[in-house]
Short mmCIF file of C-alpha atoms and ligand atoms in Angstrom, two decimals:
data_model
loop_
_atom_site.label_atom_id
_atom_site.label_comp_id
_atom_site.label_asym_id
_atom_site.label_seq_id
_atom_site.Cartn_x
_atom_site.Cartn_y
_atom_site.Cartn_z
CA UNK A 1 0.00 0.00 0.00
CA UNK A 2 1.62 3.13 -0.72
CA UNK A 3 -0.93 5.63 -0.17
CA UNK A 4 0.38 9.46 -0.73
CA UNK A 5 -0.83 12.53 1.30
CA UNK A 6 -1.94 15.31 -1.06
CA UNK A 7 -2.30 18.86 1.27
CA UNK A 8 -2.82 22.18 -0.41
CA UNK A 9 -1.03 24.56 2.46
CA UNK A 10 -1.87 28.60 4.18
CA UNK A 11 -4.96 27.75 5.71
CA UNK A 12 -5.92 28.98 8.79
CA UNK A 13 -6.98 25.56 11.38
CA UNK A 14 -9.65 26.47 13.67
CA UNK A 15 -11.70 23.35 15.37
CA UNK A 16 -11.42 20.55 17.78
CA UNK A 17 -9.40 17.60 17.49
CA UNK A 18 -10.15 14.34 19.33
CA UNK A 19 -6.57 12.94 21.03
CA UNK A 20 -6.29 9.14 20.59
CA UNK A 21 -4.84 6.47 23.32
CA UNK A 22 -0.83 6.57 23.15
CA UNK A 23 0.45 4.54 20.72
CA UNK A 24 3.79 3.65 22.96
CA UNK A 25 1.33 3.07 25.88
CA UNK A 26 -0.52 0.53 24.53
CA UNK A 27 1.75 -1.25 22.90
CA UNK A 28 3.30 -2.06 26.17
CA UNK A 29 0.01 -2.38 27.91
CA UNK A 30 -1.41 -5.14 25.42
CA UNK A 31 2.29 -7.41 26.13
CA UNK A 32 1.42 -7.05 29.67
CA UNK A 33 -1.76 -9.76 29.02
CA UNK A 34 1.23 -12.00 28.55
CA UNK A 35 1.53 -12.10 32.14
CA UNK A 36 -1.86 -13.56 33.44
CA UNK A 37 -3.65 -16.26 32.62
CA UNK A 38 -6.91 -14.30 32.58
CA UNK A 39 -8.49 -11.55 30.40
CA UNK A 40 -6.92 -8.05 30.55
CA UNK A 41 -9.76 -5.19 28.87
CA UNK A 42 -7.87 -2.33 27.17
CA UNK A 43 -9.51 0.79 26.58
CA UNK A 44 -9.09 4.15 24.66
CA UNK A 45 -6.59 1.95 21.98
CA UNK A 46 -6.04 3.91 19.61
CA UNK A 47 -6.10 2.46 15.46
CA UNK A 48 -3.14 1.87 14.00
CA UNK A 49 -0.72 -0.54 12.27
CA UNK A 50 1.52 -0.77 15.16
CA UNK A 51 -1.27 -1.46 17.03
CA UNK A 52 -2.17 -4.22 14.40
CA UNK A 53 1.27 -5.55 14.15
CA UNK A 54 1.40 -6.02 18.03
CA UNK A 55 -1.96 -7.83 18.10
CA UNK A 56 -0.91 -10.03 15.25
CA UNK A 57 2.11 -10.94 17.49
CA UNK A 58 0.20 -11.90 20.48
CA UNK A 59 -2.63 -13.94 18.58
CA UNK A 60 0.73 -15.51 17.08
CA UNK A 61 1.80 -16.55 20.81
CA UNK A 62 -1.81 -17.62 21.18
CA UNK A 63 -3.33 -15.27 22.94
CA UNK A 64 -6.98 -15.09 22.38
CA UNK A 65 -7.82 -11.63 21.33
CA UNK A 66 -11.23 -9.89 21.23
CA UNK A 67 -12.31 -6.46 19.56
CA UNK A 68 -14.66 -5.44 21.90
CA UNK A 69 -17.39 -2.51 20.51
CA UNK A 70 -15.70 -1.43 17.25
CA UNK A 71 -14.30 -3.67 14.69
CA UNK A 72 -10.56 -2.78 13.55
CA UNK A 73 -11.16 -2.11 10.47
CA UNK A 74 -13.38 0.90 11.16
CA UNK A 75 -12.51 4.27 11.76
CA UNK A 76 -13.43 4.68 15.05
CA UNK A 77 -11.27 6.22 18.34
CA UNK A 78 -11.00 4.55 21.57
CA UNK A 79 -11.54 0.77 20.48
CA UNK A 80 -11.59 -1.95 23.12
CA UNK A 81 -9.59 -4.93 23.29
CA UNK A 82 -9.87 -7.93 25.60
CA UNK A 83 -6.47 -9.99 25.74
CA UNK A 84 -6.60 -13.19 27.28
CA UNK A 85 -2.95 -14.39 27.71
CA UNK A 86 -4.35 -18.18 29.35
CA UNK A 87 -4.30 -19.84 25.75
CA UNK A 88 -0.65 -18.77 25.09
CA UNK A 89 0.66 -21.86 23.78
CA UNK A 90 4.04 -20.47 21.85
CA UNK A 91 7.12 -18.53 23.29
CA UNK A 92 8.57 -17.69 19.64
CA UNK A 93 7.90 -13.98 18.40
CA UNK A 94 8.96 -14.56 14.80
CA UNK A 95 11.08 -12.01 12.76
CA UNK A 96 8.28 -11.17 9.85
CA UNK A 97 6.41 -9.44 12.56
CA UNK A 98 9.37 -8.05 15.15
CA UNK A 99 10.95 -6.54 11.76
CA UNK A 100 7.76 -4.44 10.86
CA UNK A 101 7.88 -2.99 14.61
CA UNK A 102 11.21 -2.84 17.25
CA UNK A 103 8.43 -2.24 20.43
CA UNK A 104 7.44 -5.94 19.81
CA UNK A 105 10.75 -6.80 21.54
CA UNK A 106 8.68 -6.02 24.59
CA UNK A 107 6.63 -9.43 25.13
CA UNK A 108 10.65 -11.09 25.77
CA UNK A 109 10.19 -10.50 29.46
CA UNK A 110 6.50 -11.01 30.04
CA UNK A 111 7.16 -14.29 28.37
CA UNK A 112 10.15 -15.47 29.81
CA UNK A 113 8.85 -14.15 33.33
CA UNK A 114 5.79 -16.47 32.84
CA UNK A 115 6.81 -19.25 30.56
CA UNK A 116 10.61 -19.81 31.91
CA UNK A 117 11.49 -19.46 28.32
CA UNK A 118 11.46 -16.91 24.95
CA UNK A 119 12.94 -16.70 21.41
CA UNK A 120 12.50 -12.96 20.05
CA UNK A 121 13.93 -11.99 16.76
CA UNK A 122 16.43 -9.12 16.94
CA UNK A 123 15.19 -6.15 15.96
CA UNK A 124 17.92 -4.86 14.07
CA UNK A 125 18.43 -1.36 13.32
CA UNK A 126 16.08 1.43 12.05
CA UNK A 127 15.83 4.51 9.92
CA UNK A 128 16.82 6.56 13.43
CA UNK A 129 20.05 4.59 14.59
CA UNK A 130 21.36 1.11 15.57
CA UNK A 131 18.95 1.19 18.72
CA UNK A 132 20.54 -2.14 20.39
CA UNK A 133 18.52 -3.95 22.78
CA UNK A 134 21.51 -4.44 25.52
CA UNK A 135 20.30 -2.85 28.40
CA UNK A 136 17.22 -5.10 28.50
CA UNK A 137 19.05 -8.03 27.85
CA UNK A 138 21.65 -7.86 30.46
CA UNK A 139 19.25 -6.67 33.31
CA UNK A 140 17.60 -10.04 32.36
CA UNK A 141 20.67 -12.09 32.49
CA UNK A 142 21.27 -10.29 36.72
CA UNK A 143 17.85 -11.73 37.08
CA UNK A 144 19.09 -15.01 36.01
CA UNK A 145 18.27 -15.46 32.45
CA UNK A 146 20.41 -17.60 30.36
CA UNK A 147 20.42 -15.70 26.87
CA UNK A 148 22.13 -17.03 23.70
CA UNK A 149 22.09 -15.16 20.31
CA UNK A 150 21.57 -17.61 17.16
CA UNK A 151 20.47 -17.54 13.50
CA UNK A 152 19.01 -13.31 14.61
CA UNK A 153 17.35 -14.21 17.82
CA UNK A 154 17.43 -13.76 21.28
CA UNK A 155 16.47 -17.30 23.13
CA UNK A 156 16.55 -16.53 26.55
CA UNK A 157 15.44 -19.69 29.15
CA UNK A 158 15.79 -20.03 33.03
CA UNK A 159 18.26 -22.30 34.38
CA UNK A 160 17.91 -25.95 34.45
CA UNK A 161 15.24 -26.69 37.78
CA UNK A 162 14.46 -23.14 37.90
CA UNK A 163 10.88 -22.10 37.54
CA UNK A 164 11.18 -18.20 38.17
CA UNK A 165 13.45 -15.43 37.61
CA UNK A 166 15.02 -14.24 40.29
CA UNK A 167 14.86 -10.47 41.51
CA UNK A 168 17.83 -8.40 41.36
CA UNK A 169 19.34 -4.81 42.15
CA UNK A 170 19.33 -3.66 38.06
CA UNK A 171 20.83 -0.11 37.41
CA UNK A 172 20.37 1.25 33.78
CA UNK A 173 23.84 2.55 32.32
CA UNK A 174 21.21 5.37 30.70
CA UNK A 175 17.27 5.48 30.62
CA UNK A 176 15.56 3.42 28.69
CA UNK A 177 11.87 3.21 28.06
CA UNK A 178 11.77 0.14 26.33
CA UNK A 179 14.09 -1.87 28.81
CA UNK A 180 12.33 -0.32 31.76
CA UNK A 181 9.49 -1.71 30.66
CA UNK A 182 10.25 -5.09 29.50
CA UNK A 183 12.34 -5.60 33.30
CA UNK A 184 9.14 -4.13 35.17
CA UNK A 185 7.28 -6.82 34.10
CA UNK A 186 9.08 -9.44 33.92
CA UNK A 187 9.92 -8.62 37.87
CA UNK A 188 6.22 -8.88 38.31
CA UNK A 189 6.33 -12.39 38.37
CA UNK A 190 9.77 -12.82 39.82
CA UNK A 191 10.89 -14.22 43.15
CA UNK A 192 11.78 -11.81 45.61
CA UNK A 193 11.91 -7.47 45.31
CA UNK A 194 13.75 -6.13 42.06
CA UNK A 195 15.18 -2.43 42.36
CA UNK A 196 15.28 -0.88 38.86
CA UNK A 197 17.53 2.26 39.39
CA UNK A 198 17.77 5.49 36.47
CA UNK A 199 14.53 3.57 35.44
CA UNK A 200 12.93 5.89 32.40
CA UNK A 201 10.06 8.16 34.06
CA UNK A 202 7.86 8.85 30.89
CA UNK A 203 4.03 8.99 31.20
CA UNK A 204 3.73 5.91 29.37
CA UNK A 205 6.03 3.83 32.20
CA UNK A 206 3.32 5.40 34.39
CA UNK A 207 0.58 4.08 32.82
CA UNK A 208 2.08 0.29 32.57
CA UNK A 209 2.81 0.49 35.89
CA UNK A 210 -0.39 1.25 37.12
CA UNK A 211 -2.09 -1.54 34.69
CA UNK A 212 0.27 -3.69 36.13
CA UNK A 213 -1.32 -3.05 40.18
CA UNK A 214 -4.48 -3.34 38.24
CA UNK A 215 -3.32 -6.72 37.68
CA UNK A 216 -1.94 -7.71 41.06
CA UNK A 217 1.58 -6.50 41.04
CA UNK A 218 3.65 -4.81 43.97
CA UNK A 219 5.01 -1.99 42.51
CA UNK A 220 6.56 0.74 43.99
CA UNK A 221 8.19 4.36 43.33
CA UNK A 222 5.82 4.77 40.34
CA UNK A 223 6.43 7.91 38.37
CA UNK A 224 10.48 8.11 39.43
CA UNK A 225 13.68 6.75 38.74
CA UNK A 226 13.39 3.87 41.06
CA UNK A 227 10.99 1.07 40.96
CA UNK A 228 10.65 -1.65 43.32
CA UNK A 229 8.96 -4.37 42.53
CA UNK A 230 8.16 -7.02 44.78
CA UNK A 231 7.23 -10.55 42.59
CA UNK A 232 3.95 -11.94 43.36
CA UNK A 233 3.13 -15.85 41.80
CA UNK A 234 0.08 -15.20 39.21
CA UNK A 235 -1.51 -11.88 38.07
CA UNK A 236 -5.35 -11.74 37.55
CA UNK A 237 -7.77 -10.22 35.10
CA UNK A 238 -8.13 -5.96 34.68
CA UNK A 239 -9.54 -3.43 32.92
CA UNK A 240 -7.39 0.03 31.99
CA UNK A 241 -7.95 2.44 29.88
CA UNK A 242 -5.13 3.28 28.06
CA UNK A 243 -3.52 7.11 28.45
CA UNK A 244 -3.95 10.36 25.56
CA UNK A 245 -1.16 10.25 23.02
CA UNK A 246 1.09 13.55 24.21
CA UNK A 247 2.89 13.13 20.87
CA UNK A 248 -0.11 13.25 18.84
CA UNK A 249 -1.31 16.04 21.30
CA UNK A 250 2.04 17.84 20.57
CA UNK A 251 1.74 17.62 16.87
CA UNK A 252 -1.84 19.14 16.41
CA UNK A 253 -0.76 21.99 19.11
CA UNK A 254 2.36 23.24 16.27
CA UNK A 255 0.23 22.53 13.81
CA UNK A 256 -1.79 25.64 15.81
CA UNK A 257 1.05 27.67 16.18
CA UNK A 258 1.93 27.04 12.20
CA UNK A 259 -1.33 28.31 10.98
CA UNK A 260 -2.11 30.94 12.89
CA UNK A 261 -4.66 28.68 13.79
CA UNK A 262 -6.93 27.72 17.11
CA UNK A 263 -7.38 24.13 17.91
CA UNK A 264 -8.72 22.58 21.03
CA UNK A 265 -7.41 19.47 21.80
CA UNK A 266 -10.04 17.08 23.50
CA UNK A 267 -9.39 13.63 25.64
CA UNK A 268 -5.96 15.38 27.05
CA UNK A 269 -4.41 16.60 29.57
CA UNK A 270 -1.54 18.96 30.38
CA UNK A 271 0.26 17.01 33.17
CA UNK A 272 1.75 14.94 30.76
CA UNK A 273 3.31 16.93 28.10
CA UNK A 274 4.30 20.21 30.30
CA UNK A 275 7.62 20.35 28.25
CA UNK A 276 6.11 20.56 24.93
CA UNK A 277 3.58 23.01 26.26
CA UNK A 278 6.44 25.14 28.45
CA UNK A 279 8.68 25.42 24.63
CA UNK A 280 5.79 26.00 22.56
CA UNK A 281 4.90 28.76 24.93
CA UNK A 282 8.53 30.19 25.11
CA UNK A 283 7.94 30.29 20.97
CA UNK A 284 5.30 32.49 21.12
CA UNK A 285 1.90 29.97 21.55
CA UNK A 286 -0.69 30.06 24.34
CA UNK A 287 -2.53 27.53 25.85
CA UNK A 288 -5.98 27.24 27.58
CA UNK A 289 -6.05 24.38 30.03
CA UNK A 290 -9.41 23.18 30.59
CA UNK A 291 -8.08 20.54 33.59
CA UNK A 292 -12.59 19.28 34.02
CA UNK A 293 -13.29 19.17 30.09
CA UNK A 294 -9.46 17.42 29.61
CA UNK A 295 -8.69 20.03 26.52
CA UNK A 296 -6.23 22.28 25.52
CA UNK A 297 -6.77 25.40 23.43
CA UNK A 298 -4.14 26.26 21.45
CA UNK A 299 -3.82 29.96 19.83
CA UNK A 300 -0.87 32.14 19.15
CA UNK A 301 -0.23 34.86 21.32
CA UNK A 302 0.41 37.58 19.33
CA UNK A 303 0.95 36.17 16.29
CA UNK A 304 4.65 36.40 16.53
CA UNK A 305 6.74 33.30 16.66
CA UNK A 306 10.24 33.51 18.70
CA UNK A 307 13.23 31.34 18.13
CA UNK A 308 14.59 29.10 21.11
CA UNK A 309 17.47 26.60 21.90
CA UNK A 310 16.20 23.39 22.74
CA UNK A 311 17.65 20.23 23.79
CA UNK A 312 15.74 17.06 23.41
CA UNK A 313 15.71 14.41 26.39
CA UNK A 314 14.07 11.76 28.67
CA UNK A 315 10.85 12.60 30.33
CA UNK A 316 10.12 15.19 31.83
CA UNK A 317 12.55 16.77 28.79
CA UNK A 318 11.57 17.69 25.92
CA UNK A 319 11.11 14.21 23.93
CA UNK A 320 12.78 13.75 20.96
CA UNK A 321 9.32 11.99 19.62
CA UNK A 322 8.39 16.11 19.23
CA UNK A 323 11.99 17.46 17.87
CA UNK A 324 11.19 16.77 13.92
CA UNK A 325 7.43 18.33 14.55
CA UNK A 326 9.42 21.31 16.56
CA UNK A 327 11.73 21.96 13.54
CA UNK A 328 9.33 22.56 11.58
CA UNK A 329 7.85 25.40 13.21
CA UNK A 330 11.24 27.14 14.41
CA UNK A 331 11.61 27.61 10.35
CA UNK A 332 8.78 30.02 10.76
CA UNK A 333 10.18 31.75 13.92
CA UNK A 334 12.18 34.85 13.60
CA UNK A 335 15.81 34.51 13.66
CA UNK A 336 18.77 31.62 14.41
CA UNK A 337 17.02 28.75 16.86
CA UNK A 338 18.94 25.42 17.50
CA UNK A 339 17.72 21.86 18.27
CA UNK A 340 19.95 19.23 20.06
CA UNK A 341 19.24 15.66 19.60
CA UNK A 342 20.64 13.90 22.90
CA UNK A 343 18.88 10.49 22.37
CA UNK A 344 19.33 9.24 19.29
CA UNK A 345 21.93 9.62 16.77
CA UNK A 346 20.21 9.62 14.03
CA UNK A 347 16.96 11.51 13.78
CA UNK A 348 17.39 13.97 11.71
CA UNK A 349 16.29 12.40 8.37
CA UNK A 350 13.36 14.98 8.17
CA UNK A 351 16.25 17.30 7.63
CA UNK A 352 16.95 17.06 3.96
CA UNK A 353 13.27 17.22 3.03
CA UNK A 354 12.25 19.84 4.56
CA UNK A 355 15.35 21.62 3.28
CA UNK A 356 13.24 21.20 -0.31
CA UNK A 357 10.07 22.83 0.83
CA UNK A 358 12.34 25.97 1.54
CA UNK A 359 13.81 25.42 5.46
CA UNK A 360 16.97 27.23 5.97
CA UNK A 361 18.73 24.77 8.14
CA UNK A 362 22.57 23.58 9.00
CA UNK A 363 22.91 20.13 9.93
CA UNK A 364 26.31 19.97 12.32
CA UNK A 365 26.28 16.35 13.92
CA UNK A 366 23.31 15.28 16.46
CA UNK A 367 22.58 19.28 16.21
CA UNK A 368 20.90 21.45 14.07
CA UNK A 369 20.64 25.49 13.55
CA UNK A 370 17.17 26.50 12.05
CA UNK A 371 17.08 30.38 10.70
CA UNK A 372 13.98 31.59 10.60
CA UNK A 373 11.65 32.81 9.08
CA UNK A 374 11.55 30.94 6.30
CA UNK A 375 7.73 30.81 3.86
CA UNK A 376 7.43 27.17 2.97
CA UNK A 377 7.04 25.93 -0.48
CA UNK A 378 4.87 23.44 -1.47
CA UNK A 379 7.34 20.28 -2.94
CA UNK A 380 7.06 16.54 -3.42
CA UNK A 381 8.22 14.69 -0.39
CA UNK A 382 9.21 11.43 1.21
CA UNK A 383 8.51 10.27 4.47
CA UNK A 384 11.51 8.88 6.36
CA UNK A 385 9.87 7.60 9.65
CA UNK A 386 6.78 8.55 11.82
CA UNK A 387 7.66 11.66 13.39
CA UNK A 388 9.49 13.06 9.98
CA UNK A 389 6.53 12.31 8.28
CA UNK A 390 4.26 14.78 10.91
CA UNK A 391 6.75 17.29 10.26
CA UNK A 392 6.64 17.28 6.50
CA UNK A 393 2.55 17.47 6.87
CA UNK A 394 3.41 20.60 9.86
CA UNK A 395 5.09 22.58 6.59
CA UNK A 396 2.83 21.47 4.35
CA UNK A 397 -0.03 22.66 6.84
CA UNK A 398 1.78 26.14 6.26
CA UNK A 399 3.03 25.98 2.48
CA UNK A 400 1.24 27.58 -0.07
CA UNK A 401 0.39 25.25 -3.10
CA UNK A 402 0.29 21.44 -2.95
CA UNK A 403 2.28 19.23 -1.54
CA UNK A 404 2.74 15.26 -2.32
CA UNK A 405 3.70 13.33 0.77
CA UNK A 406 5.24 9.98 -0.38
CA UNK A 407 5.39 6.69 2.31
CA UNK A 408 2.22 7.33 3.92
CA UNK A 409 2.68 3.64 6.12
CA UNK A 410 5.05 5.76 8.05
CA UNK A 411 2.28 8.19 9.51
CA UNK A 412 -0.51 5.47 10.25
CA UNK A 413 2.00 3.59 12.43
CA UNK A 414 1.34 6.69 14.41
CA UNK A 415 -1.36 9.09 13.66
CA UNK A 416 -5.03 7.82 13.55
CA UNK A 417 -7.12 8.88 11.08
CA UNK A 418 -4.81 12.12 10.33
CA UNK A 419 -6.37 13.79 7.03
CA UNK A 420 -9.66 13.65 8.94
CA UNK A 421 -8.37 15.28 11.81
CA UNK A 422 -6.88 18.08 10.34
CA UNK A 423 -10.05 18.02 7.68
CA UNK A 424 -12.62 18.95 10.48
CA UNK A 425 -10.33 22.37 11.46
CA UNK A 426 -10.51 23.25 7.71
CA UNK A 427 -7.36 21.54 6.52
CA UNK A 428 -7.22 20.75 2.42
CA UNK A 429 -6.14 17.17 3.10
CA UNK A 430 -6.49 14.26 1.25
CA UNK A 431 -5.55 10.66 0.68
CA UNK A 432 -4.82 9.54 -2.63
CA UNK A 433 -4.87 5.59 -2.99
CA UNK A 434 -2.64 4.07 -5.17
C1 UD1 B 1 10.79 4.56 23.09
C2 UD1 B 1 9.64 5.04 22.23
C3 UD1 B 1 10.14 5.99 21.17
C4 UD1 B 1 10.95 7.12 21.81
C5 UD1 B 1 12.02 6.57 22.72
C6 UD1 B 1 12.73 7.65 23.50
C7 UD1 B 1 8.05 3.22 22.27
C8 UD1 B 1 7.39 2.12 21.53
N1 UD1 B 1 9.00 3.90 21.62
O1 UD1 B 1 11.67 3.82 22.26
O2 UD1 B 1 9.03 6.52 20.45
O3 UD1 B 1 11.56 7.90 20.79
O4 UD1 B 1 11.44 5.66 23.69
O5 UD1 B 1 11.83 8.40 24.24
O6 UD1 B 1 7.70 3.52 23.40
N2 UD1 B 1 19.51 2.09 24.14
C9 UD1 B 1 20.63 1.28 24.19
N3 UD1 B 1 20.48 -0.01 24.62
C10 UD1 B 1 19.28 -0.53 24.98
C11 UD1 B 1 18.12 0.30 24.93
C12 UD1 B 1 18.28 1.62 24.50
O7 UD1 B 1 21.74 1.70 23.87
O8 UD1 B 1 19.20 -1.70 25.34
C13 UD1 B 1 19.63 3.50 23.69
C14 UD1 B 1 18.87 3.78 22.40
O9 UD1 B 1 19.61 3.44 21.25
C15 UD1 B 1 18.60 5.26 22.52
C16 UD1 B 1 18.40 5.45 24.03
O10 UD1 B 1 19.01 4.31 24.65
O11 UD1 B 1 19.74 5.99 22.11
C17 UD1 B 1 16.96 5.53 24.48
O12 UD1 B 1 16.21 4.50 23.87
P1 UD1 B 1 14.89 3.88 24.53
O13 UD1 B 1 14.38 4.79 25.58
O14 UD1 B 1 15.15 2.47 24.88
O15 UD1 B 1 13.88 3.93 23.29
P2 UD1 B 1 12.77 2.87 22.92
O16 UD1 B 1 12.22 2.23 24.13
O17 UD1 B 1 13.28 2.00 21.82
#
């Protein structure tokens, strides 16, 4: 399928968008039915092919998957899904799926917590850097995990006589969300209290963490750098409803402050992405906080835009899942504004495209100097990954003329139902099938 996005730029937005369930919430939150033998409900899942991919992977391990409500194929937000992890009846997460998506790496220590056993394909690298899995697998390995690579996959088992892993004092060399997550819950179900230490502190964490308690684990320090996590023997059925998407949240807000526009955000709330709200308001945006209704108005102040010196990094930093989107407005601020990239090396592949619709901007390493302002021109494009692509559909928000947007799979691995979004504040957005 490779759908194009066809946008003819310099409207104004005005409207209300609906915020989805995070993506890199649920994805977490669905491996975490790999822990009970019982049905866990998810809520507020948002539709997308990651979201796909990761159910295919779990009906693949055998667990028995309902849509509740809403089918999957319909355009609908805030699906249901009821996961019941007590048919697993594989350990094997095969490489055609784990290549389409690196998060699926995250069932390795639900399964091996549970089943004493699991063979995960590496995930190899990506368009935004090597991104190794070590961290994850040697916190395993203190817990007691055996772990061999062969023919590209993990296989990780317990010990001969061994029937659970045993807890451990784990410190991260550096935060990771991804390894904090797949050593939370595989302590779950672990024998004795695990310490994670520089464990990653992101919303999302949060939100596991709190499905997991749902579930009947001992969890502790939730929300900081340490988690304790005392193993109980079984986990039992839940319900959760899975957190907004701050990314998505983020996105629409600059697309806002691009426009001249005023959006309200609905189904959010500003706890959780106070860094992108605090830089977007240095830039020149306002925000009205509606904490009851759970929206965000976003206008610009004074219809200037100012440039700013940013430096992306873990929660509560500014995430580099909003650095691409930021770019993209800073070319429309007013003078010389730089952007760090401090967590991955290689995420600047929005760079050269935008360069093409007119950006002014000098790439010097993991850094990057935007001058500003710059009028966008309307070009055909290529998206790289998913936040490049939603800042290549920011500029094309703001460029006059039509742009082509090429690699459309990219964006609905993590914006649901995107042209229709933007579409109900007045966007001229379409899809054009191929
Ligand atoms: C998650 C998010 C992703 C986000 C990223 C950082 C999901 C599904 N994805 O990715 O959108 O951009 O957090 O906020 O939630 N590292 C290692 N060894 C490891 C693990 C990580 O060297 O074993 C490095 C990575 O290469 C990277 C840094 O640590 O440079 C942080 O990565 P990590 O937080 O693990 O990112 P993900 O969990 O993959």
């Amino acid at each position: 399928m490779m759908d194009k996005i066809r946008i003819v730029g310099g409207k104004r937005l005005k409207g209300a968008i609906p915020i989805a369930g995070a993506k890199n919430a649920a994805l977490p939150l669905m491996a975490a039915s790999l822990l009970a033998d019982a049905p866990l409900t998810l809520t507020n899942i948002p539709h997308l092919t990651d979201i796909t991919t990761m159910a295919n992977l779990l009906v693949e391990l055998g667990v028995t998957l309902e849509v509740g409500s809403v089918g999957l194929d319909e355009c609908h937000t805030g699906r249901k899904l009821i996961l019941d992890g007590g048919t697993v009846n594989s350990t094997t997460a095969p490489y055609d799926i784990v290549r389409k998506m690196r998060a699926s790496v995250v069932v390795l220590g639900p399964l091996l917590a549970r089943f004493g056993k699991a063979r995960v394909s590496l995930p190899g690298g990506c368009a935004i850097g090597t991104r190794p899995i070590d961290y994850h697998l040697k916190a395993l390995e203190q817990m007691g995990a055996e772990i061999t690579l062969s023919e590209g996959y993990v296989e990780a088992k317990l010990p001969q006589g061994q029937t659970r892993l045993k807890a451990a004092d784990i410190t991260f060399p550096r935060v990771s969300v991804g390894a904090t997550e797949n050593v939370m819950m595989a302590a779950t179900l672990a024998d004795g209290k695990t310490i994670l230490r520089n464990a990653a502190e992101e919303p999302e964490i949060t939100d596991l963490a709190r499905c997991l308690i749902a579930m009947g684990a001992d969890i502790e320090g939730v929300g900081t750098s340490t988690l304790t996590i005392l193993g109980v023997e079984r986990l039992h059925a839940a319900g959760y409803a899975v957190m907004p998407d701050r990314i998505e949240a983020g996105t629409y807000a600059i697309a806002a402050g691009m426009t001249n526009g005023d959006i309200t955000l609905q189904n959010v709330t500003a706890d959780i992405m106070e860094a992108t709200l605090t830089v977007l308001e240095a830039v020149g945006m306002a925000f009205e906080v509606d904490k009851a209704a759970r929206s965000i108005r976003c206008t610009l102040r004074d219809g200037m835009l100012r440039p700013i010196e940013v430096v992306t990094a873990p929660y509560p930093g500014f995430a580099t899942d909003m650095q691409a989107q930021l770019a993209s407005l800073l070319c429309l601020a007013n003078g010389r504004s730089t952007i760090t990239e401090a967590i991955f090396e290689n995420r600047f592949m929005h760079i050269p495209e935008l360069q093409r619709m007119g950006a002014d901007i000098t790439e010097q390493a993991n850094h990057i100097i935007i001058r500003g302002p710059v009028s966008f021109n309307a070009a055909e494009v290529m998206a790289t990954d998913l936040r490049a692509s939603g800042s290549l559909v920011l500029a094309a928000l703001a460029a006059e003329g039509e742009t082509i947007i090429n690699r459309v799979y990219h964006l609905d691995r993590g914006y649901e139902r995107l042209e229709e979004k933007l579409a109900m504040c007045g966007a001229e957005i379409e899809r054009v099938r191929e």
